Coordinates of C-alpha atoms (C1' of nucleotides) in Angstrom, one line a residue:
Chain A
X12 CA 0.1 0.1 0.1
X13 CA 0.9 3.7 -0.5
X14 CA 2.3 4.2 2.9
X15 CA 4.5 1.4 3.2
X16 CA 8.1 2.1 4.4
X17 CA 10.6 1.8 1.7
X18 CA 13.0 -0.9 2.2
X19 CA 15.8 1.2 3.7
X20 CA 13.2 2.5 6.0
X21 CA 12.0 -1.1 7.1
X22 CA 15.6 -2.1 7.9
X23 CA 16.0 0.7 10.2
X24 CA 12.9 -0.4 12.0
X25 CA 13.0 -2.6 15.0
X26 CA 12.2 -6.3 14.5
X27 CA 9.0 -5.8 16.8
X28 CA 7.7 -3.0 14.7
X29 CA 8.2 -4.9 11.5
X30 CA 6.1 -7.8 12.8
X31 CA 3.4 -5.5 13.9
X32 CA 3.4 -3.8 10.5
X33 CA 3.3 -7.5 8.9
X34 CA 0.3 -8.2 11.1
X35 CA -1.3 -5.0 10.2
X36 CA -1.2 -5.9 6.5
X37 CA -2.6 -9.2 7.3
X38 CA -5.7 -7.6 9.0
X39 CA -6.2 -5.4 5.7
X40 CA -5.9 -8.6 3.8
X41 CA -9.0 -10.0 5.9
X42 CA -10.9 -6.8 4.8
X43 CA -10.6 -5.1 8.1
X44 CA -9.6 -1.6 9.0
X45 CA -6.8 -2.1 11.4
X46 CA -7.6 1.6 12.6
X47 CA -11.4 0.9 13.3
X48 CA -14.4 3.2 12.9
X49 CA -17.1 4.7 14.7
X50 CA -18.7 2.2 17.0
X51 CA -22.0 2.9 18.9
X52 CA -23.2 1.4 22.1
X53 CA -19.7 0.7 23.8
X54 CA -20.1 -0.2 27.5
X55 CA -17.3 1.0 29.9
X56 CA -15.6 -2.4 31.3
X57 CA -16.8 -1.8 34.8
X58 CA -20.2 -1.3 33.5
X59 CA -19.8 -4.5 31.4
X60 CA -18.8 -6.5 34.4
X61 CA -21.6 -5.3 36.5
X62 CA -24.1 -6.4 33.9
X63 CA -23.0 -10.2 34.4
X64 CA -26.1 -12.2 35.0
X65 CA -25.5 -15.2 37.3
X66 CA -29.0 -16.8 36.5
X67 CA -28.9 -16.3 32.9
X68 CA -25.4 -17.7 33.0
X69 CA -26.3 -20.9 34.9
X70 CA -29.3 -21.3 32.7
X71 CA -27.4 -21.3 29.7
X72 CA -24.7 -23.5 31.1
X73 CA -27.5 -26.1 31.9
X74 CA -28.4 -26.3 28.4
X75 CA -31.4 -23.9 28.6
X76 CA -32.1 -20.7 26.7
X77 CA -29.4 -18.0 26.2
X78 CA -30.5 -15.0 27.9
X79 CA -27.2 -13.8 29.0
X80 CA -26.7 -10.1 28.7
X81 CA -24.6 -9.0 25.5
X82 CA -22.1 -6.0 25.4
X83 CA -19.9 -4.2 23.3
X84 CA -16.7 -3.4 24.8
X85 CA -13.5 -1.7 23.8
X86 CA -10.1 -1.4 25.2
X87 CA -6.3 -1.7 25.0
X88 CA -5.0 -5.3 25.1
X89 CA -3.0 -5.7 28.3
X90 CA -2.5 -9.5 28.4
X91 CA -2.8 -12.0 25.8
X92 CA -3.0 -15.8 25.9
X93 CA -3.4 -17.8 22.6
X94 CA -4.2 -21.4 23.3
X95 CA -4.6 -22.3 19.7
X96 CA -8.4 -22.1 19.0
X97 CA -9.1 -20.0 21.8
X98 CA -7.7 -16.5 22.4
X99 CA -7.9 -15.0 25.9
X100 CA -7.6 -11.2 25.7
X101 CA -7.4 -9.0 28.8
X102 CA -8.8 -5.4 28.0
X103 CA -8.1 -2.2 29.9
X104 CA -10.1 1.0 29.5
X105 CA -10.3 3.9 32.0
X106 CA -12.8 2.1 34.4
X107 CA -10.6 -0.9 34.7
X108 CA -9.6 -4.3 33.1
X109 CA -11.9 -7.2 31.9
X110 CA -11.5 -10.5 30.3
X111 CA -12.6 -11.7 27.0
X112 CA -12.3 -14.9 25.1
X113 CA -12.1 -15.5 21.4
X114 CA -13.2 -18.9 20.2
X115 CA -12.9 -20.5 16.8
X116 CA -16.4 -21.9 17.4
X117 CA -18.2 -19.0 18.7
X118 CA -16.7 -15.9 17.1
X119 CA -17.2 -15.0 13.7
X120 CA -14.3 -16.1 11.3
X121 CA -12.7 -12.6 10.6
X122 CA -12.8 -11.7 14.2
X123 CA -11.2 -15.0 15.1
X124 CA -8.4 -14.3 12.5
X125 CA -8.1 -10.9 13.5
X126 CA -7.7 -12.1 17.3
X127 CA -4.9 -14.3 16.2
X128 CA -3.2 -11.2 14.6
X129 CA -3.5 -9.1 17.8
X130 CA -0.6 -7.8 19.7
X131 CA -0.2 -6.5 23.1
X132 CA -1.1 -2.7 23.2
X133 CA -3.5 -2.9 20.4
X134 CA -7.0 -1.5 20.8
X135 CA -9.9 -3.8 20.0
X136 CA -13.6 -3.9 20.0
X137 CA -15.4 -7.0 21.2
X138 CA -19.1 -8.2 21.2
X139 CA -20.8 -11.0 22.9
X140 CA -22.4 -12.4 26.0
X141 CA -21.1 -12.2 29.5
X142 CA -20.3 -15.4 31.2
X143 CA -18.1 -16.7 34.0
X144 CA -15.2 -19.0 33.4
X145 CA -14.7 -22.4 35.3
X146 CA -12.3 -20.3 37.6
X147 CA -15.0 -17.7 38.2
X148 CA -13.6 -14.8 36.0
X149 CA -16.4 -12.8 34.3
X150 CA -15.7 -12.7 30.7
X151 CA -17.0 -11.4 27.4
X152 CA -17.1 -14.5 25.2
X153 CA -16.8 -12.8 21.8
X154 CA -19.1 -13.1 18.9
X155 CA -17.1 -10.8 17.0
X156 CA -13.9 -8.9 17.2
X157 CA -12.9 -5.8 15.3
X158 CA -9.4 -4.0 15.4
X159 CA -9.7 -0.4 16.5
X160 CA -6.1 0.7 16.6
X161 CA -3.1 -1.2 15.7
X162 CA 0.0 -0.6 17.9
X163 CA 3.2 -0.3 16.1
X164 CA 5.2 0.4 19.2
X165 CA 6.4 -2.6 21.5
X166 CA 4.7 -2.2 24.9
X167 CA 6.3 -1.8 28.2
X168 CA 6.6 -5.0 30.4
X169 CA 3.3 -6.3 31.2
X170 CA 4.3 -7.1 34.7
X171 CA 6.3 -4.2 35.7
X172 CA 4.7 -1.5 33.5
X173 CA 6.9 1.5 32.8
X174 CA 9.0 2.5 35.6
X175 CA 11.8 4.6 33.7
X176 CA 10.8 8.2 35.0
X177 CA 12.2 9.9 31.9
X178 CA 9.9 7.8 29.7
X179 CA 7.1 8.1 32.0
X180 CA 7.0 11.9 31.7
X181 CA 8.2 12.0 28.1
X182 CA 5.6 9.3 27.0
X183 CA 2.7 10.0 29.2
X184 CA 0.4 8.3 26.7
X185 CA 2.2 5.1 27.4
X186 CA 2.6 5.7 31.1
X187 CA -1.2 6.3 31.5
X188 CA -2.4 3.1 29.9
X189 CA 0.6 0.8 31.2
X190 CA 0.3 2.2 34.8
X191 CA -3.1 2.4 35.9
X192 CA -2.1 4.1 39.1
X193 CA -1.1 7.2 37.1
X194 CA -4.5 7.6 35.6
X195 CA -5.8 7.5 39.1
X196 CA -3.8 10.4 40.1
X197 CA -4.9 12.6 37.3
X198 CA -8.5 11.6 37.6
X199 CA -8.3 12.9 41.3
X200 CA -6.6 16.0 40.3
X201 CA -9.6 16.7 38.2
X202 CA -12.1 15.8 40.8
X203 CA -10.3 18.1 43.2
X204 CA -10.4 21.0 40.9
X205 CA -14.0 20.4 40.4
X206 CA -14.8 20.2 44.0
X207 CA -12.9 23.5 44.5
X208 CA -14.9 25.2 41.6
X209 CA -18.2 23.9 43.2
X210 CA -17.3 25.4 46.6
X211 CA -16.0 28.7 45.3
X212 CA -19.3 28.9 43.1
X213 CA -21.5 27.9 46.0
X214 CA -20.0 30.8 47.9
X215 CA -20.9 33.1 44.9
X216 CA -17.4 33.8 43.9
X217 CA -17.5 34.7 40.1
X218 CA -14.8 32.8 38.1
X219 CA -13.1 35.1 35.6
X220 CA -10.1 34.9 33.2
X221 CA -7.6 37.7 33.0
X222 CA -4.6 38.1 30.9
X223 CA -1.8 35.7 30.5
X224 CA 0.0 38.0 28.2
X225 CA 1.0 41.1 30.1
X226 CA 2.9 44.2 29.2
X227 CA 4.1 44.4 32.8
X228 CA 4.7 41.1 34.8
X229 CA 3.4 42.1 38.3
X230 CA 1.6 40.7 41.4
X231 CA 4.6 38.6 42.6
X232 CA 8.2 38.8 42.8
X233 CA 9.6 36.2 40.1
X234 CA 11.3 36.4 36.9
X235 CA 8.9 36.1 34.0
X236 CA 9.2 34.7 30.5
X237 CA 9.5 37.4 27.8
X238 CA 7.9 37.0 24.5
X239 CA 7.2 39.3 21.5
X240 CA 4.0 40.8 20.1
X241 CA 4.9 41.2 16.6
X242 CA 1.8 43.2 15.6
X243 CA 2.9 46.2 18.1
X244 CA 6.5 45.5 17.8
X245 CA 6.7 45.3 21.6
X246 CA 7.9 42.9 24.2
X247 CA 5.5 41.2 26.5
X248 CA 5.6 38.7 29.4
X249 CA 3.7 35.7 30.3
X250 CA 2.1 36.5 33.8
X251 CA 3.7 35.6 37.0
X252 CA 0.4 36.1 38.7
X253 CA -3.1 37.3 38.1
X254 CA -3.4 39.5 41.3
X255 CA -3.3 43.1 39.8
X256 CA -5.9 42.2 37.3
X257 CA -8.2 40.6 39.8
X258 CA -8.1 43.5 42.1
X259 CA -9.0 45.8 39.3
X260 CA -12.2 43.8 39.2
X261 CA -13.1 44.7 42.6
X262 CA -12.4 48.4 41.7
X263 CA -14.9 47.6 38.8
X264 CA -17.6 46.2 41.3
X265 CA -17.2 42.7 41.3
X266 CA -17.4 41.6 45.1
X267 CA -16.0 38.1 45.0
X268 CA -13.9 36.8 42.0
X269 CA -11.6 33.9 41.5
X270 CA -9.6 32.4 38.9
X271 CA -7.8 28.9 38.4
X272 CA -5.4 29.2 35.8
X273 CA -1.7 28.8 34.9
X274 CA 1.1 31.1 36.0
X275 CA 4.5 31.1 34.6
X276 CA 7.9 31.7 36.2
X277 CA 11.3 31.7 34.7
X278 CA 13.0 30.1 37.8
X279 CA 14.5 26.7 38.6
X280 CA 12.8 23.2 38.2
X281 CA 12.6 20.6 41.1
X282 CA 10.3 18.6 43.1
X283 CA 8.1 21.3 44.0
X284 CA 8.6 23.8 40.8
X285 CA 7.5 23.6 37.3
X286 CA 7.9 26.7 34.9
X287 CA 4.2 26.7 34.6
X288 CA 1.9 25.8 37.4
X289 CA -1.7 26.2 38.4
X290 CA -3.2 28.7 41.0
X291 CA -6.4 29.4 42.4
X292 CA -6.5 33.2 43.1
X293 CA -9.5 34.6 45.0
X294 CA -10.4 38.2 46.2
X295 CA -13.3 39.0 48.4
X296 CA -14.5 42.6 49.0
X297 CA -14.9 43.4 52.5
X298 CA -13.2 40.3 53.7
X299 CA -9.8 40.4 55.2
X300 CA -7.0 38.0 55.9
X301 CA -9.1 35.9 58.6
X302 CA -12.0 35.5 56.1
X303 CA -9.5 34.1 53.6
X304 CA -7.9 31.7 56.2
X305 CA -11.3 30.5 56.7
X306 CA -11.9 30.0 53.1
X307 CA -8.6 28.5 52.5
X308 CA -9.0 25.9 55.3
X309 CA -12.4 24.9 53.9
X310 CA -11.0 24.4 50.5
X311 CA -8.2 22.3 51.7
X312 CA -10.4 20.2 54.0
X313 CA -13.3 19.5 51.6
X314 CA -10.8 18.7 49.1
X315 CA -9.4 16.2 51.7
X316 CA -12.8 14.8 52.3
X317 CA -13.2 14.1 48.6
X318 CA -10.1 11.9 48.7
X319 CA -11.1 10.3 52.0
X320 CA -14.4 9.4 50.4
X321 CA -12.6 8.0 47.4
X322 CA -10.4 5.8 50.0
X323 CA -13.6 4.5 51.4
X324 CA -12.8 6.2 54.9
X325 CA -15.0 9.4 54.6
X326 CA -14.8 9.9 58.4
X327 CA -11.0 9.9 58.6
X328 CA -9.4 12.8 57.2
X329 CA -5.9 11.8 58.1
X330 CA -4.0 11.1 54.7
X331 CA -0.6 9.7 54.2
X332 CA 2.0 11.8 52.5
X333 CA 5.2 9.9 52.2
X334 CA 6.4 9.0 55.6
X335 CA 4.0 11.6 57.3
X336 CA 0.4 11.3 57.9
X337 CA -1.5 14.7 57.6
X338 CA -4.5 15.4 59.6
X339 CA -6.9 17.7 57.6
X340 CA -9.7 17.1 60.0
X341 CA -8.8 19.0 63.1
X342 CA -8.8 22.8 63.0
X343 CA -5.6 24.0 61.4
X344 CA -2.9 25.3 63.7
X345 CA -2.1 29.0 64.0
X346 CA 1.2 30.4 64.9
X347 CA 2.7 33.9 64.4
X348 CA 5.6 34.6 62.5
X349 CA 7.4 36.1 65.5
X350 CA 6.4 33.3 67.7
X351 CA 7.6 30.7 65.2
X352 CA 10.9 32.7 64.7
X353 CA 11.6 33.0 68.6
X354 CA 10.7 29.3 69.2
X355 CA 13.2 28.1 66.4
X356 CA 15.9 30.6 66.8
X357 CA 15.8 31.5 70.5
X358 CA 15.7 35.1 70.0
X359 CA 13.1 37.6 68.7
X360 CA 13.0 38.6 65.1
X361 CA 12.8 42.2 66.4
X362 CA 16.4 41.8 68.1
X363 CA 18.2 43.1 65.0
X364 CA 21.7 43.0 66.6
X365 CA 21.1 39.3 67.4
X366 CA 19.5 38.8 64.1
X367 CA 22.5 40.2 62.2
X368 CA 25.1 38.3 64.4
X369 CA 23.2 35.0 63.8
X370 CA 22.7 35.6 60.1
X371 CA 26.2 36.3 59.4
X372 CA 27.3 33.3 61.6
X373 CA 24.9 31.0 59.8
X374 CA 25.8 32.1 56.5
X375 CA 22.6 33.4 55.3
X376 CA 23.7 36.9 54.3
X377 CA 26.3 35.3 51.9
X378 CA 24.1 35.8 49.0
X379 CA 23.4 39.5 49.6
X380 CA 27.3 40.1 49.8
X381 CA 27.6 38.2 46.5
X382 CA 24.9 40.3 45.0
X383 CA 26.3 43.6 46.1
X384 CA 29.7 42.5 44.8
X385 CA 28.4 41.7 41.3
X386 CA 26.8 45.1 41.2
X387 CA 30.3 46.7 42.3
X388 CA 28.6 48.0 45.5
X389 CA 30.2 45.7 47.8
X390 CA 31.6 47.0 51.0
X391 CA 35.0 45.6 51.0
X392 CA 34.9 43.0 53.9
X393 CA 32.5 45.3 55.6
X394 CA 29.3 44.7 57.3
X395 CA 26.1 44.4 55.0
X396 CA 24.1 46.0 57.8
X397 CA 22.5 49.2 56.8
X398 CA 22.8 48.1 53.0
X399 CA 20.4 45.3 53.2
X400 CA 16.8 45.6 54.5
X401 CA 16.6 44.1 57.9
X402 CA 13.4 42.2 57.0
X403 CA 15.1 40.5 54.3
X404 CA 17.7 39.1 56.5
X405 CA 15.0 38.3 59.3
X406 CA 13.2 36.4 56.7
X407 CA 16.1 34.4 55.5
X408 CA 16.7 33.1 58.9
X409 CA 12.9 32.4 59.2
X410 CA 12.8 30.3 55.9
X411 CA 16.1 28.5 56.6
X412 CA 15.5 27.6 60.2
X413 CA 12.1 28.3 61.4
X414 CA 9.8 27.1 58.7
X415 CA 11.4 23.6 58.8
X416 CA 10.3 23.5 62.6
X417 CA 6.6 23.1 61.8
X418 CA 5.0 19.8 62.2
X419 CA 4.4 18.5 58.6
X420 CA 1.2 16.4 59.7
X421 CA -0.7 19.4 61.0
X422 CA -1.7 22.2 58.6
X423 CA -0.5 25.5 59.9
X424 CA -1.2 29.2 59.3
X425 CA 1.7 31.3 59.9
X426 CA 0.5 34.8 60.6
X427 CA 1.6 38.4 60.9
X428 CA 4.5 38.6 58.3
X429 CA 6.8 41.3 58.3
X430 CA 5.3 44.4 56.3
X431 CA 8.7 44.8 54.6
X432 CA 8.3 41.6 52.6
X433 CA 4.8 42.1 51.8
X434 CA 4.5 44.8 49.3
X435 CA 0.8 44.2 48.2
X436 CA -0.4 43.6 51.8
X437 CA -2.1 46.1 54.2
X438 CA 0.0 46.8 57.2
X439 CA -1.8 46.0 60.5
X440 CA -3.3 48.9 62.0
X441 CA -2.1 47.9 65.3
X442 CA 1.5 47.7 64.4
X443 CA 2.6 49.0 60.9
X444 CA 5.8 46.6 60.8
X445 CA 3.8 43.7 60.5
X446 CA 1.5 42.9 57.4
X447 CA -2.0 41.3 57.6
X448 CA -0.7 38.3 55.8
X449 CA -0.8 34.6 56.4
X450 CA 0.8 31.5 55.0
X451 CA -0.5 27.9 55.0
X452 CA 2.1 25.1 55.4
X453 CA 1.4 21.7 55.0
X454 CA 3.8 18.8 54.8
X455 CA 6.7 21.2 54.7
X456 CA 5.3 22.9 51.6
X457 CA 3.9 26.5 51.4
X458 CA 0.4 25.9 49.9
X459 CA -1.4 29.2 50.3
X460 CA -0.6 32.8 51.2
X461 CA -3.7 35.1 52.3
X462 CA -3.7 38.7 52.6
X463 CA -5.6 41.8 53.7
X464 CA -5.3 43.5 50.6
X465 CA -3.6 47.1 50.4
X466 CA -6.2 49.6 49.0
X467 CA -4.5 53.1 49.7
X468 CA -3.2 54.2 46.3
X469 CA -0.4 56.5 47.8
X470 CA 0.8 53.6 50.3
X471 CA 0.9 51.5 47.2
X472 CA 2.5 53.9 44.9
X473 CA 5.3 54.4 47.8
X474 CA 5.6 50.5 48.2
X475 CA 6.2 50.1 44.5
X476 CA 8.8 52.6 44.4
X477 CA 10.6 51.3 47.5
X478 CA 10.7 48.0 45.7
X479 CA 12.0 49.2 42.5
X480 CA 14.7 51.2 44.3
X481 CA 17.2 48.6 44.8
X482 CA 16.8 46.6 41.5
X483 CA 19.6 46.0 39.0
X484 CA 19.1 46.9 35.3
X485 CA 17.8 43.4 34.2
X486 CA 15.0 43.3 36.9
X487 CA 13.9 46.8 36.3
X488 CA 12.9 45.9 32.7
X489 CA 9.9 43.6 33.9
X490 CA 9.5 45.2 37.4
X491 CA 8.0 48.4 35.8
X492 CA 5.9 50.8 38.2
X493 CA 2.2 49.7 37.2
X494 CA 0.8 53.1 37.0
X495 CA -2.5 51.9 35.8
X496 CA -2.9 49.7 39.0
X497 CA -2.3 52.9 41.0
X498 CA -4.9 54.6 39.0
X499 CA -7.4 51.8 39.5
X500 CA -6.7 52.2 43.5
X501 CA -7.3 55.9 43.1
X502 CA -10.8 55.1 41.7
X503 CA -11.2 53.1 45.0
X504 CA -10.8 49.6 45.8
X505 CA -13.0 48.3 48.6
X506 CA -11.1 46.7 51.6
X507 CA -10.7 43.1 50.6
X508 CA -9.1 39.9 51.5
X509 CA -7.3 37.8 48.9
X510 CA -5.6 34.4 48.6
X511 CA -3.6 32.2 46.3
X512 CA -3.8 28.3 46.6
X513 CA -1.2 26.2 44.8
X514 CA -3.1 23.8 43.1
X515 CA -0.3 21.5 41.9
X516 CA 1.0 21.2 45.6
X517 CA -2.1 20.6 47.1
X518 CA -2.8 17.8 44.6
X519 CA 0.8 16.4 45.5
X520 CA -0.4 16.4 49.1
X521 CA -3.8 14.7 48.6
X522 CA -2.6 12.1 46.0
X523 CA 0.6 11.4 48.0
X524 CA 3.0 12.3 45.3
X525 CA 6.5 13.7 46.2
X526 CA 7.0 15.4 42.8
X527 CA 5.3 17.9 41.0
X528 CA 6.1 16.1 37.6
X529 CA 3.9 13.3 39.1
X530 CA 0.8 15.6 39.3
X531 CA 1.2 17.2 35.8
X532 CA 0.3 15.4 32.7
X533 CA 3.0 16.8 30.9
X534 CA 5.7 18.3 33.2
X535 CA 8.4 20.4 31.4
X536 CA 11.2 18.3 30.0
X537 CA 14.4 19.2 28.3
X538 CA 13.8 18.9 24.5
X539 CA 14.9 15.5 23.2
X540 CA 18.1 14.9 20.8
X541 CA 19.0 18.5 21.1
X542 CA 22.8 17.8 21.6
X543 CA 25.5 16.4 19.4
X544 CA 24.8 12.7 18.4
Chain B
rG299 C1' 23.9 27.8 37.1
rC300 C1' 26.8 24.7 40.7
rC301 C1' 27.3 19.4 43.4
rU302 C1' 26.1 14.4 43.0
rC303 C1' 24.3 9.9 41.4
rC304 C1' 22.4 7.2 37.1
rC305 C1' 22.0 5.7 31.5
rU306 C1' 23.2 -2.3 29.4
rA307 C1' 18.0 -5.9 24.0
rG308 C1' 11.2 -3.4 23.0
rC309 C1' 10.4 -3.3 28.8
rU310 C1' 12.2 -4.7 33.8
rC311 C1' 16.9 -6.0 35.3
rA312 C1' 22.3 -9.0 35.9
rA313 C1' 27.5 -9.1 34.6
rU314 C1' 33.1 -10.5 41.0
rC315 C1' 39.3 -7.4 41.1
rG316 C1' 39.4 -4.4 34.1
rG317 C1' 39.3 -10.7 30.9
rU318 C1' 35.8 -10.2 25.8
rA319 C1' 27.6 -9.0 27.5
rG320 C1' 23.2 -12.6 30.3
rA321 C1' 17.9 -13.5 32.4
rG322 C1' 12.7 -12.8 32.6
rC323 C1' 8.9 -10.8 29.8
rA324 C1' 8.3 -9.1 24.7
rG325 C1' 9.3 -10.8 19.4
rC326 C1' 9.7 -15.0 15.5
rU327 C1' 8.4 -20.7 14.1
rG328 C1' 5.6 -24.9 16.0
rA329 C1' 1.9 -27.4 19.6
rC330 C1' -2.6 -26.4 22.6
rU331 C1' -10.6 -24.7 23.0
rC332 C1' -11.5 -22.5 30.4
rU333 C1' -6.7 -19.6 30.3
rU334 C1' -5.5 -15.4 33.7
rA335 C1' 2.4 -12.8 34.8
rA336 C1' -1.0 -19.4 30.5
rU337 C1' 2.0 -23.4 29.4
rC338 C1' 5.5 -26.8 26.3
rA339 C1' 9.6 -27.1 22.3
rG340 C1' 13.0 -24.5 19.2
rC341 C1' 15.1 -19.6 17.2
rG342 C1' 16.6 -14.6 16.7
rG343 C1' 17.8 -9.9 19.1
rG344 C1' 23.2 -5.4 21.8
rU345 C1' 28.0 0.4 18.5
rU346 C1' 26.5 -1.2 26.9
rG347 C1' 23.5 7.3 25.9
rA348 C1' 27.6 9.6 22.4
rA349 C1' 32.6 10.9 21.2
rG350 C1' 37.6 10.8 22.8
rG351 C1' 41.6 8.7 26.0
rU352 C1' 44.4 4.9 29.3
rU353 C1' 45.2 -0.4 28.7
rC354 C1' 47.4 -6.7 25.8
rG355 C1' 42.2 -6.1 26.9
rA356 C1' 37.1 -1.1 28.8
rG357 C1' 29.7 -2.3 30.4
rU358 C1' 33.5 -1.6 34.3
rC359 C1' 39.0 3.5 34.8
rC360 C1' 39.7 8.8 33.0
rU361 C1' 37.8 13.4 30.0
rU362 C1' 34.2 16.1 27.3
rC363 C1' 29.3 16.2 25.5
rG364 C1' 23.7 14.7 25.9
rG365 C1' 19.6 12.9 28.8
rG366 C1' 17.5 11.7 33.6
rG367 C1' 16.9 11.3 39.3
rG368 C1' 18.4 14.0 44.1
rG369 C1' 20.5 18.1 46.2
rC370 C1' 21.9 23.5 46.3
rA371 C1' 20.9 28.4 44.4
rC372 C1' 16.4 31.0 42.5
rC373 C1' 11.4 30.9 43.6
rA374 C1' 5.6 29.5 44.9

RNA sequence: GCCUCCCUAGCUCAAUCGGUAGAGCAGCUGACUCUUAAUCAGCGGGUUGAAGGUUCGAGUCCUUCGGGGGGCACCA
């Protein structure tokens, strides 16, 4: 046929693909299309198994009338046992596995011949009555079999599946059919996101979509991806956060908005970071950090409940994550930033002499020295104090030594963050050095920050300016002052609470996956074959 | 970007101190109408990620490159 590979081509193919191509031709010679066609009435395998009728089967086996339910099923061939005039085929679809048998006596002739030409990994359609074998296995006893998709690729080990992590990520389409657990993770992810949408919609939050292509990449402190808008001849950025647009909607009069969508950050890749990741961001007019904490706790607990239901233990919201068990059922812990700092370090974050001494001893200020040196502003061997914001150094100590002391099994809100590291957050009226910001930690991961949003345009403008002051040239190109956002605040934004929930990390926790790549269908991978050879 | 470990047949894995690459499954040929990781008999399959180097001899040691895992840095 026209699409047959040339001889030189065929030599380059692996023997197993050659064999499969030959069988595909034999299927065509039978007058069957190896790639199938529209097929009505296909019953999912789990449903087919459920339709098995014990009485009808017994009646038929006793020589009575054949009232056995008949089904049409389709699936990928995951096991194959050819005993001559009887071929056993184990099918798999997204609902599970089911056995079928194709006998020379009971199947149509072309179907039987096609069964003999079937390989592991092929997709086939079978039709026939449901019966139980002598060993008790519910089986579709085929009256017909039709090919639906010839697989030319040799399948992974039918026993071990696909274990090579690189192949699992690069060829997710194989991983998904060969390792059913993988499909389970992504099905659960989908249901978790649906549940979150249900809850948000039920609370009358309006789901919106805001720009992913932005002329200014604001709303967070991260390096953006830069791209080009040819029509206007300008550079634009993939968003690092939707925050500044969602807040504009509060100005416009929407009182509760949320968005579940992708953010892009041009940073490192590791077990908790992918260049694109999914966030829920929500804003509530006349809310504050505490209403957002309540909302976050509810979203996380209800998501955990969904997973617990799935596990068949709906009343036990303690779920495993690696070696630890996380308790989603009890009220989440709350601890202030200063208390946690003091407990872990043994002195208060306001004791700046001690902070600087410890920071330099413990080496957390080294990177600031390096940065200043790179910019040629380094004080030769001198102290950094006075040149680096105290709050940044406090936070270095906090992240390096305090965060890790949190109990990974108890979801915990850390509250009252320093105002200096929270530029979009409203300072606490009772203590302007602190911000009305909280962060939820679970399993040693930061899952969600929550804020009382800043809505004074003058204070916002001042914070933007302060943030821009110390930037190098490269950073300055994407951290431009967002004039329009300040203009929006001048129009007047109601007081509001806001939050961002990292969906991928939440799914990691709830599906017990230690790598973000295991909860992303297509995690970012270096392109194949880019180098020499 | 840095450190470190890994890459052997289609898949999953072996190969002692540097001694001339094996197994199971898959594939091919044959047998088999209740098997289910089917079984039985036979057969083929490798530039050991790539390129250099050391050595009488390299899957094994060294260098560079590619890809991956883990860690650091950056960040959520």
